[in-house]
Short mmCIF file of C-alpha atoms and ligand atoms in Angstrom, two decimals:
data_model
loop_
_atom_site.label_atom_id
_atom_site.label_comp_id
_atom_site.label_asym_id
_atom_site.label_seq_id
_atom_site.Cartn_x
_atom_site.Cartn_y
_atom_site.Cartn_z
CA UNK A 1 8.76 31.32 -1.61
CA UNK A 2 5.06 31.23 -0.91
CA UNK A 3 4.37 27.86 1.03
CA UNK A 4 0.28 27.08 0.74
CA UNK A 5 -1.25 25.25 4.09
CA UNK A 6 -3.15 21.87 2.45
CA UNK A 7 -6.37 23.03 1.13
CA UNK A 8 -9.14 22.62 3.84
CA UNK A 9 -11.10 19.75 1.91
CA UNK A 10 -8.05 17.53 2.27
CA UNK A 11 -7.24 18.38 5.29
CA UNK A 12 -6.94 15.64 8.08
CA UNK A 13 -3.83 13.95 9.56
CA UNK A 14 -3.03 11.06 6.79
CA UNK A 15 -2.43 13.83 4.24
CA UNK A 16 -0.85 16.39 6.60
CA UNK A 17 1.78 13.23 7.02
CA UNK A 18 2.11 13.15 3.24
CA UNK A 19 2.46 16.63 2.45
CA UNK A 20 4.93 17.03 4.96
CA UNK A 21 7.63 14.40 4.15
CA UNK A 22 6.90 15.68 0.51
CA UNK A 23 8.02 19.22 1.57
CA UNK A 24 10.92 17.95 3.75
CA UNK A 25 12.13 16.09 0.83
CA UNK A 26 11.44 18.95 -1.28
CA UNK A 27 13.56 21.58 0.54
CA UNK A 28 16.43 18.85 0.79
CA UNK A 29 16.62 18.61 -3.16
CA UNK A 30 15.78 21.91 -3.84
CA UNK A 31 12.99 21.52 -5.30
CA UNK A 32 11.46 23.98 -8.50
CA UNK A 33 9.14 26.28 -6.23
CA UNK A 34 6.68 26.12 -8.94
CA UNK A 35 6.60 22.18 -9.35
CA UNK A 36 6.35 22.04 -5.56
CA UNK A 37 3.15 24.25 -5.48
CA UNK A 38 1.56 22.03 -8.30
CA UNK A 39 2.83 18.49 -6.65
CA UNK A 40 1.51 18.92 -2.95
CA UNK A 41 -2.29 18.85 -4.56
CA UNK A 42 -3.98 16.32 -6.38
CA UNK A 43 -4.63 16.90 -9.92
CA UNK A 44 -8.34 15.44 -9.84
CA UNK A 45 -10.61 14.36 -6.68
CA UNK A 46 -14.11 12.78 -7.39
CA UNK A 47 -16.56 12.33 -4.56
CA UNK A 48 -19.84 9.85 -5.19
CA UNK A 49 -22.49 9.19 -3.37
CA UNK A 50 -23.51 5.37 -3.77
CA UNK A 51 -27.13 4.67 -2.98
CA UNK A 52 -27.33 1.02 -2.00
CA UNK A 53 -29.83 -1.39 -1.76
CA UNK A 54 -29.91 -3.21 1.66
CA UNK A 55 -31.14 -6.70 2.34
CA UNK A 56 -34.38 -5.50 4.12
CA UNK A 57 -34.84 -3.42 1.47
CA UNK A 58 -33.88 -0.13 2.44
CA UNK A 59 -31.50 2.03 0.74
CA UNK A 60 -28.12 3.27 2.58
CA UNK A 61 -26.37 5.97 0.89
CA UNK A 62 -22.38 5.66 1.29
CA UNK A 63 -19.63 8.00 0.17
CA UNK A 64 -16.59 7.24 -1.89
CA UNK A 65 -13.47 8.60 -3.31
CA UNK A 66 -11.19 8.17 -6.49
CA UNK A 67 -8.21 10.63 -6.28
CA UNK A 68 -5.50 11.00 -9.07
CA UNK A 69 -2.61 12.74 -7.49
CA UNK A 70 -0.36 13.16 -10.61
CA UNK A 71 -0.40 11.23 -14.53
CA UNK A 72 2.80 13.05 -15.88
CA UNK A 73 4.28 9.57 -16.15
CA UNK A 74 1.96 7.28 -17.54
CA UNK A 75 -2.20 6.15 -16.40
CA UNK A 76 -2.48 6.65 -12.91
CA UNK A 77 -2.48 3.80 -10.26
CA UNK A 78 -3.62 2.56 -7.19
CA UNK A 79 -5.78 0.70 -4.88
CA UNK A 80 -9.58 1.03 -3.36
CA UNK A 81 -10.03 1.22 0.41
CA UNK A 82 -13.13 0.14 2.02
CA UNK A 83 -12.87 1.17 5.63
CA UNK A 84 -14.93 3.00 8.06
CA UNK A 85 -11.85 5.81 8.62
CA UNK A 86 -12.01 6.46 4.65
CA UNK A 87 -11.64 10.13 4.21
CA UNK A 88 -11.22 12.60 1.28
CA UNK A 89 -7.93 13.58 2.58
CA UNK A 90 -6.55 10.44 3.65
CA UNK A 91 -7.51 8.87 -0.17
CA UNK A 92 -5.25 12.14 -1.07
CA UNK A 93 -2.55 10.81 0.82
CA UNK A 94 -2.70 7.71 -0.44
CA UNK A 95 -2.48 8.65 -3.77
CA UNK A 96 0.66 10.71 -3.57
CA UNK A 97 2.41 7.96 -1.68
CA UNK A 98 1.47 5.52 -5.10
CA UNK A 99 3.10 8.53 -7.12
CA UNK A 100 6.61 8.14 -5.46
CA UNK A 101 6.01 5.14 -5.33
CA UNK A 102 5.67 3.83 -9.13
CA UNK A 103 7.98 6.42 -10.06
CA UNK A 104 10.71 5.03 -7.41
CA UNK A 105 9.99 1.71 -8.72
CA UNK A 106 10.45 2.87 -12.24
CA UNK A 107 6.53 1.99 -13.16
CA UNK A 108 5.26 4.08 -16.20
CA UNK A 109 2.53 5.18 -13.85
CA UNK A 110 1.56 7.92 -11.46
CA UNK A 111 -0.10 8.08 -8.55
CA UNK A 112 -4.04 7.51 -7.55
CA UNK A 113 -6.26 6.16 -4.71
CA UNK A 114 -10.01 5.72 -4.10
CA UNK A 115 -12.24 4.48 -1.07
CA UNK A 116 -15.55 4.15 0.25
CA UNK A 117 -16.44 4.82 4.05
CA UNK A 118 -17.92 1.37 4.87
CA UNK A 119 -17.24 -1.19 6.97
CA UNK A 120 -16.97 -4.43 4.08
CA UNK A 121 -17.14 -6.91 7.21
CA UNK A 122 -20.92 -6.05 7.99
CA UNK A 123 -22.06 -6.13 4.17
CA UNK A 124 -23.23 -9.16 2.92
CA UNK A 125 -22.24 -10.76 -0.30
CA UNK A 126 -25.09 -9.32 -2.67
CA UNK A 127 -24.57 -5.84 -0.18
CA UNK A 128 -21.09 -5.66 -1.27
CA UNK A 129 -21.65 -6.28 -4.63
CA UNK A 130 -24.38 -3.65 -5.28
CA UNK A 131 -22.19 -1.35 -3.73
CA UNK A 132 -19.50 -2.09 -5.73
CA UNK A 133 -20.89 -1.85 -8.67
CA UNK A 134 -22.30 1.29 -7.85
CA UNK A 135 -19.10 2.98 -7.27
CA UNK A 136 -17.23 1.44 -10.58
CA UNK A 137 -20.48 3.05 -12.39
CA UNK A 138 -19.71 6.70 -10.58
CA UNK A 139 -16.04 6.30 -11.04
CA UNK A 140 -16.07 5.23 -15.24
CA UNK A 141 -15.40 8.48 -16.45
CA UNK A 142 -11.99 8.51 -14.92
CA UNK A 143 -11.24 4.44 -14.79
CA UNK A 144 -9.55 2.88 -18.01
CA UNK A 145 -6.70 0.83 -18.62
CA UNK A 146 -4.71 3.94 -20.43
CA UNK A 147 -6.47 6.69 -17.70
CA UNK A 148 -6.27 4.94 -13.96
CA UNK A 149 -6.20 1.77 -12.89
CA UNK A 150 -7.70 0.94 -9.49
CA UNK A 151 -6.56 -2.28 -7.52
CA UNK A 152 -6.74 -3.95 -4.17
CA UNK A 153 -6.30 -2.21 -1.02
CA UNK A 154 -7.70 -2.46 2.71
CA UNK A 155 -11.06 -4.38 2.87
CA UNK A 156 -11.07 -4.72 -0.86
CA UNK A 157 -9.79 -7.88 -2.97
CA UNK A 158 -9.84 -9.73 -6.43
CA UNK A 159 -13.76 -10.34 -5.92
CA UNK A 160 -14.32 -6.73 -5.78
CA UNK A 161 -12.04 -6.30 -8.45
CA UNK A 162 -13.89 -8.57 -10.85
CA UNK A 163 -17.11 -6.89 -10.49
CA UNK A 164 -15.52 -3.52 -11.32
CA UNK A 165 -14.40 -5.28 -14.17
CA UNK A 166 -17.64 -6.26 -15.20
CA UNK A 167 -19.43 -3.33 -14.58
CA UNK A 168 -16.71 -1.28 -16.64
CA UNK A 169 -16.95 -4.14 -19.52
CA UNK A 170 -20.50 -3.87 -19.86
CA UNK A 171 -20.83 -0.05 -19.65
CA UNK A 172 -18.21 -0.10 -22.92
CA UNK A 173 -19.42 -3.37 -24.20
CA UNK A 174 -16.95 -5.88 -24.68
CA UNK A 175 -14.35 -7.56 -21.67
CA UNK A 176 -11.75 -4.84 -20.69
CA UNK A 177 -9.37 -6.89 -18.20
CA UNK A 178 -6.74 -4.18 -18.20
CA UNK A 179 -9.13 -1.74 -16.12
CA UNK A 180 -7.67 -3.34 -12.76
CA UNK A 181 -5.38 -5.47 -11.73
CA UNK A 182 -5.77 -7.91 -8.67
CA UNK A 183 -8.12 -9.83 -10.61
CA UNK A 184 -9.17 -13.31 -10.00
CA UNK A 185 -6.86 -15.71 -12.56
CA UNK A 186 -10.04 -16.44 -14.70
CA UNK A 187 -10.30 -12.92 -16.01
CA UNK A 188 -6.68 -11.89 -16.87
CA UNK A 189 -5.46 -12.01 -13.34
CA UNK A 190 -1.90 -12.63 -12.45
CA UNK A 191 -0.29 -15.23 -10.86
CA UNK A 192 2.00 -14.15 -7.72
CA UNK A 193 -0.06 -11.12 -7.42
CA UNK A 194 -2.09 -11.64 -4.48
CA UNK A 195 1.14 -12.94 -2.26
CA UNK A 196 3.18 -10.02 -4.11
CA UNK A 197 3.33 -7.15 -1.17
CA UNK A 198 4.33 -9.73 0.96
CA UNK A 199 6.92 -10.85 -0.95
CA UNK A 200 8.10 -7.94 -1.51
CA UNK A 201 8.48 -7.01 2.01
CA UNK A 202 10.60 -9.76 2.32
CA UNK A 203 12.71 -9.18 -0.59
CA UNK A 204 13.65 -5.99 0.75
CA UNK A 205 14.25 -6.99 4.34
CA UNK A 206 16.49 -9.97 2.97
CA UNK A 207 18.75 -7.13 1.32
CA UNK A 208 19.00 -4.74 4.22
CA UNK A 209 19.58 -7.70 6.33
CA UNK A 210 22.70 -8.11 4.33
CA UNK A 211 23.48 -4.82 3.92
CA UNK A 212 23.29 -4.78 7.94
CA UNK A 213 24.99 -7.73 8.54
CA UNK A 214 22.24 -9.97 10.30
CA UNK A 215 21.23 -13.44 9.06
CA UNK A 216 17.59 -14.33 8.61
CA UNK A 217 17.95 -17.77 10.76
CA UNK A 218 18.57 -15.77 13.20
CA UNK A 219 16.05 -12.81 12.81
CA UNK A 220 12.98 -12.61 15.03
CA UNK A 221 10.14 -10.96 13.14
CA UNK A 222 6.70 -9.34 14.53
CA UNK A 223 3.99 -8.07 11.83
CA UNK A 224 1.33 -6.35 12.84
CA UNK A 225 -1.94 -6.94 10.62
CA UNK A 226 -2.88 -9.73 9.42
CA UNK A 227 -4.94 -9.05 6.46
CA UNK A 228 -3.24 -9.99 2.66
CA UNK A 229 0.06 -7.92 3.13
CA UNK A 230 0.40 -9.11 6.79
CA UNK A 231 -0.36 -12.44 6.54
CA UNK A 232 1.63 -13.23 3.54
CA UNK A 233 4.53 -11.46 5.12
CA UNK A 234 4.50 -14.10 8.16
CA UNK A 235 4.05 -16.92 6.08
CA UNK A 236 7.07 -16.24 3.09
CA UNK A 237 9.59 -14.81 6.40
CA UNK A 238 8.74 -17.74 7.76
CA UNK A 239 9.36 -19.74 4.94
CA UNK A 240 12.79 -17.80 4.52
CA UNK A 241 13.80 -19.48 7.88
CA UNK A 242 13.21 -16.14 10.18
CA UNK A 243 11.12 -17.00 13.68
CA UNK A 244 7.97 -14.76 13.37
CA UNK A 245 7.52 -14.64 17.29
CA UNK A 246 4.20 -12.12 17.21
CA UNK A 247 1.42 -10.94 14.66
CA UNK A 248 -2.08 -9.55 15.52
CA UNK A 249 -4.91 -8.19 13.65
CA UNK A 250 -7.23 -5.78 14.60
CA UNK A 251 -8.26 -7.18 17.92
CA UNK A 252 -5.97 -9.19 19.23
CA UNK A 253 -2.06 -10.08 19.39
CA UNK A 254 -0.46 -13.55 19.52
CA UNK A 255 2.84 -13.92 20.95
CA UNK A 256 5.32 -16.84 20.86
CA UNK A 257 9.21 -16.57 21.66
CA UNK A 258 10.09 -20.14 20.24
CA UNK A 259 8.04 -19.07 16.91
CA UNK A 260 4.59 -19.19 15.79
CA UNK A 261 4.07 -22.34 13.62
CA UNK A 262 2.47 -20.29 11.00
CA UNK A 263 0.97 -22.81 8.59
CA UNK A 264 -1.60 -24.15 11.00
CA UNK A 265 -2.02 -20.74 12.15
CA UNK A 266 -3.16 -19.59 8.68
CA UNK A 267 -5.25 -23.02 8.42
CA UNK A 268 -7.23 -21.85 11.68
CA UNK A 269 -7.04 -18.33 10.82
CA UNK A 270 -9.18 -19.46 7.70
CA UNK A 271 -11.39 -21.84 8.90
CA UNK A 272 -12.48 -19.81 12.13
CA UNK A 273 -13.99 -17.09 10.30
CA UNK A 274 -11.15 -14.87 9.25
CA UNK A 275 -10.30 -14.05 13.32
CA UNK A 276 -7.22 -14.95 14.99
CA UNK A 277 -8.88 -14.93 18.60
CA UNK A 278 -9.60 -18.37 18.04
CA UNK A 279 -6.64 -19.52 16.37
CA UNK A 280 -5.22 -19.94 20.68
CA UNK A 281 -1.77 -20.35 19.19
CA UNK A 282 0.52 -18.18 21.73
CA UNK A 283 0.29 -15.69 24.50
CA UNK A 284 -2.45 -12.79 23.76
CA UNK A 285 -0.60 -9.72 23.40
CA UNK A 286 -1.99 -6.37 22.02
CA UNK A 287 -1.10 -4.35 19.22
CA UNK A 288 0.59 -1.75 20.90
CA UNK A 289 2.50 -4.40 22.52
CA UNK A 290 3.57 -5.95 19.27
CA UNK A 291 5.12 -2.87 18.03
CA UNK A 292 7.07 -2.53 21.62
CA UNK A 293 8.61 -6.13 21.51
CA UNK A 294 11.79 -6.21 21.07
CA UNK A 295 12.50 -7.84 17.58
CA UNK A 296 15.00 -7.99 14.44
CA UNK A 297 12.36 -6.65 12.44
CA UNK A 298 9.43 -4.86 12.60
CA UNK A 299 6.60 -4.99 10.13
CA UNK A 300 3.44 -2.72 10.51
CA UNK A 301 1.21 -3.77 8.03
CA UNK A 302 -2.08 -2.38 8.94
CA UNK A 303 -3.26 1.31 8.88
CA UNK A 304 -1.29 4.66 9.35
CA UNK A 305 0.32 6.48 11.93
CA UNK A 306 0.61 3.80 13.82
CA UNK A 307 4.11 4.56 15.70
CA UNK A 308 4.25 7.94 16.91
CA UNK A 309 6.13 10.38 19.25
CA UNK A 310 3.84 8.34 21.84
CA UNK A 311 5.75 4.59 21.37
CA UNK A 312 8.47 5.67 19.04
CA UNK A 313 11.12 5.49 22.13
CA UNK A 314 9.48 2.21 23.01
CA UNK A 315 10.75 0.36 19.63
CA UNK A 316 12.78 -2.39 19.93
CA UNK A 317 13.49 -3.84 16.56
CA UNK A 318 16.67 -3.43 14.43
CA UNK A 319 14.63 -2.85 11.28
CA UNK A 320 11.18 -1.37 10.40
CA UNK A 321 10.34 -2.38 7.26
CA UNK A 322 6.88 -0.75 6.14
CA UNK A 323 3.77 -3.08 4.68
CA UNK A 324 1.32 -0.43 5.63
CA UNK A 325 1.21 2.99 3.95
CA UNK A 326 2.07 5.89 6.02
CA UNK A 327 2.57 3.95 9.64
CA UNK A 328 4.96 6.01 10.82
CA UNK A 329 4.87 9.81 12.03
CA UNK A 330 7.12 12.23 11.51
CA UNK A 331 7.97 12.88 14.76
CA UNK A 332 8.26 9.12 15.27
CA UNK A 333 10.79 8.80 11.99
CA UNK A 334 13.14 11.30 13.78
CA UNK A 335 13.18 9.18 16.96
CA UNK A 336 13.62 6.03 15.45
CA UNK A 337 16.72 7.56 13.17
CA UNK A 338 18.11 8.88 16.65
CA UNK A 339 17.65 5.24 18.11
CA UNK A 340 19.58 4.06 14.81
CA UNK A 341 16.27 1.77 13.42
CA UNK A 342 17.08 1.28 10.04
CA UNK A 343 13.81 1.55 8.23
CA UNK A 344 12.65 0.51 4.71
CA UNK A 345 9.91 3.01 3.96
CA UNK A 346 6.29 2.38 2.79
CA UNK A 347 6.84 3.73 -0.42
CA UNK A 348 9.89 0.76 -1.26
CA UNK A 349 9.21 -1.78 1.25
CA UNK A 350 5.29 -2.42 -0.09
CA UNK A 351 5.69 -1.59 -3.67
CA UNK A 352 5.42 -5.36 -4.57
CA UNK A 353 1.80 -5.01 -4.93
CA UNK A 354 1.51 -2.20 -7.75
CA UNK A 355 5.00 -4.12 -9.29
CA UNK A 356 3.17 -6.81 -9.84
CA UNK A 357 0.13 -4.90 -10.42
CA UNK A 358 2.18 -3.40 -13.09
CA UNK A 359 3.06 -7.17 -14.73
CA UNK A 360 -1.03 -7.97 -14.45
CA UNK A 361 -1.96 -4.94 -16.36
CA UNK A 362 1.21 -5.46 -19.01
CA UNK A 363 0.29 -9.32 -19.35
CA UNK A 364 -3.60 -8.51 -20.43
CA UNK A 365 -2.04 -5.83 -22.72
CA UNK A 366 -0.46 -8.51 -24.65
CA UNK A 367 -2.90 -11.08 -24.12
CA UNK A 368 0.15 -13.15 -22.98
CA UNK A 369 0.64 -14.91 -19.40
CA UNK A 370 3.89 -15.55 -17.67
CA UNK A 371 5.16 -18.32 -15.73
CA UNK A 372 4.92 -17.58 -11.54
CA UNK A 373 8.72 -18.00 -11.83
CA UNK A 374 9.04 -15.12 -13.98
CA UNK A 375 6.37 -12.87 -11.84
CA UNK A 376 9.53 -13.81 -8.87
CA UNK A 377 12.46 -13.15 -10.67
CA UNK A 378 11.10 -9.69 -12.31
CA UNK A 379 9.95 -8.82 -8.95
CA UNK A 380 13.12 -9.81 -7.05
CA UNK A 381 14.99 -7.81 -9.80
CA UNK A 382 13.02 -4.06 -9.71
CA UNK A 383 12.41 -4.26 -5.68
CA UNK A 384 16.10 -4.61 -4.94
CA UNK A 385 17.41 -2.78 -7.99
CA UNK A 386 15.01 0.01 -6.01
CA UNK A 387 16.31 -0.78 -2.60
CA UNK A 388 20.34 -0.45 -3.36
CA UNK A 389 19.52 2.67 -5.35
CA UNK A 390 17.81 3.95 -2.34
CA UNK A 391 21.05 2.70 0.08
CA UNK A 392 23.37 4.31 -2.36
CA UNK A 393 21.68 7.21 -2.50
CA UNK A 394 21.00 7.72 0.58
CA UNK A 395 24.60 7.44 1.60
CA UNK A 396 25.53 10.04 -0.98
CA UNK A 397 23.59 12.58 0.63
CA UNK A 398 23.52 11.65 3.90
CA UNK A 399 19.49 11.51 3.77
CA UNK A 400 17.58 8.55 5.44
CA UNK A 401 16.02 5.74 3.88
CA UNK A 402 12.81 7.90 3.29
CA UNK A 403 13.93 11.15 2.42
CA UNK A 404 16.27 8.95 -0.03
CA UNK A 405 13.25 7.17 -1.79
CA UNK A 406 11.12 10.38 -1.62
CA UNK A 407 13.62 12.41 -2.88
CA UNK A 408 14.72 9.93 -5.75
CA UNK A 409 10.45 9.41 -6.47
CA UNK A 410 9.89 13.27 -6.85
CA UNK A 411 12.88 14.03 -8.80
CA UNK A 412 11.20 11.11 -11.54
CA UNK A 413 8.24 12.92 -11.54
CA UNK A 414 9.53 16.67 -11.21
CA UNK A 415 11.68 15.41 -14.81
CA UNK A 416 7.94 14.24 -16.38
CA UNK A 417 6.77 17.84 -15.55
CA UNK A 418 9.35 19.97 -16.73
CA UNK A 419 9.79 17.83 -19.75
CA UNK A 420 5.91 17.96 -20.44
CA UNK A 421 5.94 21.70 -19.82
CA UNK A 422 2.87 23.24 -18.06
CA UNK A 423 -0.31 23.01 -20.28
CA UNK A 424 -1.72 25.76 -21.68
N1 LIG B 1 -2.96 -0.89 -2.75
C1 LIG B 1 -1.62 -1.26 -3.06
C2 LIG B 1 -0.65 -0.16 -2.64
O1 LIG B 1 -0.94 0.62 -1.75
C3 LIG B 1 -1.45 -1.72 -4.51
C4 LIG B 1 -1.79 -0.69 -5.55
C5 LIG B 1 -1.78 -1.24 -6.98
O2 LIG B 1 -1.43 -2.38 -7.18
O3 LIG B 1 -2.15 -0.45 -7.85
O4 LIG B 1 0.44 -0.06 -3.11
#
């Protein structure tokens, strides 16, 4: 069997991590050598330059991304990512981690991503906007509610998602809410949706804490990030009755063995200026110490490759449980597993987010809302229907956690393809 090195365009370390636990999970399950050719590349990659109008006037040209890794399953799906480290081949990465990841989840979706290399933070409002706008306008020939449906990710939210909205609804002409989800409520948003990664994390850690034998009044629990998945994290493992003793964002740690009170940290967190440096809540601690604390669980839920063959052996927690995409290296997964972590990967732990994406997008299909109760119990009921599918099978073939929920997303999406047939 011929095995192809990434093509050179995508090549950087994010999507070397992907394509790698894709062909270890591959070989495991024997994998159709012709399917595994066609399902380490993306089926379509768009890059767009996005001329922007500054405040002084000037015009800054950025670059973005909108990747579709695989439709054989439904409209493709997944977030935008405004960040500075946005990349062609990390937006590929992405976007094959969202197509194991519906298909684990049993989402009648597959897998996108998109991005723009800017840093959101030092835009202001109307820069944002414009820039915005200018990116939905580049991306509209492959954007639709049946084609691929963008969402939040990092340095993106439901503002940003309302004025791709608009600018998709008034290239077509009339109000299409079903072109994203993570909307604000006013135009077919969901409820439960913003706090729904978070929520799922928890979910999931509740069950493996069972399945492990620990008990969540007694858990200590350090997240790192503290944007929407991070933050909500703290707050509903908190209100769960864990201790969350550390989280951090990107410039500082805080760190407090009786348990951050973290209510009033959020309160400060919002009212002085998104920052948790002057929140003076605990000890300051950095991130790299946050990941080496020793803890029940573990939450990175920032950017990738984060724990590595440099800190693996330096983990302390019982359970890493995955907010972030990609956080962990491969190197670093085979330490941990030797250490005996127990670790609920990216592709299960965060899937809350494109779950409930997935009950946002249904909802404005049928011009009918549900209840927030309803948003919970669906969610509770697919995330740990996933989870014990993953434990059971990953007992059944000995595999890990990952290579369990890898394997189990592929094999979803290797039946699409062979059922499809290849085309012509
Ligand atoms: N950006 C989120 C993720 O990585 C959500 C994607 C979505 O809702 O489509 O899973």
């Amino acid at each position: 069997m011929t095995m192809r090195e990434p093509a050179h365009e995508l090549d950087n370390p994010t999507f070397r991590l992907a394509v790698a636990q894709f062909d270890q999970a591959a070989e495991a399950m024997n994998l159709d050598p012709n399917l595994r050719e066609r399902l380490k590349l993306p089926e379509r990659s768009l890059i767009v330059s996005l001329p922007t109008r500054m405040d002084d006037g000037t015009v800054k040209v950025f670059t973005g991304y909108r990747v579709q890794h695989d439709s054989a399953r439904g409209p493709s799906k997944g977030g935008i990512r405004y960040h500075l480290d946005v990349s062609l081949g990390e937006v590929a990465a992405l976007a094959m981690w969202m197509t194991w990841k519906c298909a684990l989840a049993g989402l009648p979706y597959g897998g996108a991503k998109g991005g723009v290399r800017v840093a959101p933070e030092r835009l202001s409002r109307g820069e944002l906007q414009r820039l915005t706008r200018r990116y939905a306008a580049e991306i509209f020939p492959l954007i639709g509610p049946d084609k691929d449906v963008p969402a939040p990710d990092v340095g993106t939210n439901a503002q940003v998602m309302a004025w791709i909205m608009d600018t998709y609804s008034q290239q077509v002409g009339f109000a299409v809410p079903g072109v994203v989800t993570g909307k604000p409520l006013s135009i077919g948003g969901s409820l439960g949706r913003e706090e729904a990664t978070g929520r799922g994390v928890v979910y999931v850690t509740l069950e493996a804490m069972k399945h492990l034998g620990l008990e969540i009044t007694k858990a200590t629990v350090a997240v790192q990030g503290f944007g929407n998945v991070g933050s909500n994290t703290a707050r509903i493992m908190a209100e769960a009755g864990a201790r969350v003793i550390a989280v951090s964002d990107h410039s500082v740690g805080l760190y407090n063995a009786k348990g951050l009170e973290i209510p009033e940290l959020l309160r400060r967190y919002h009212t002085n200026g998104h920052s948790l440096r002057d929140t003076k809540m605990g000890d300051w601690i950095s991130n790299e110490e946050l990941l080496e604390l020793d803890c029940t669980v573990l939450v990175p839920a920032a950017l990738s490759e984060q724990i590595t063959e440099k800190n693996a052996s330096k983990v302390r927690c019982r359970l890493l449980v995955e907010g972030a995409n990609g956080p962990t290296t491969l190197e670093a997964d085979q330490i941990l597993a030797d250490k005996g972590v127990f670790i609920i990967p990216d592709i299960l732990a965060n899937s809350g987010g494109v779950i409930v994406s997935y009950f946002e997008w249904v909802q404005d299909a049928q011009r009918f809302f549900w209840k927030e109760a309803d948003i919970r119990d669906r969610l509770h009921e697919i995330i740990t229907a996933a989870f014990h599918r993953t434990l059971e099978f990953s007992k059944a073939q000995q595999a890990t956690m990952r290579m369990a929920a890898l394997m189990s997303g592929i094999d979803k999406v290797a039946q699409a393809h062979l059922a499809r047939g290849l085309y012509p």
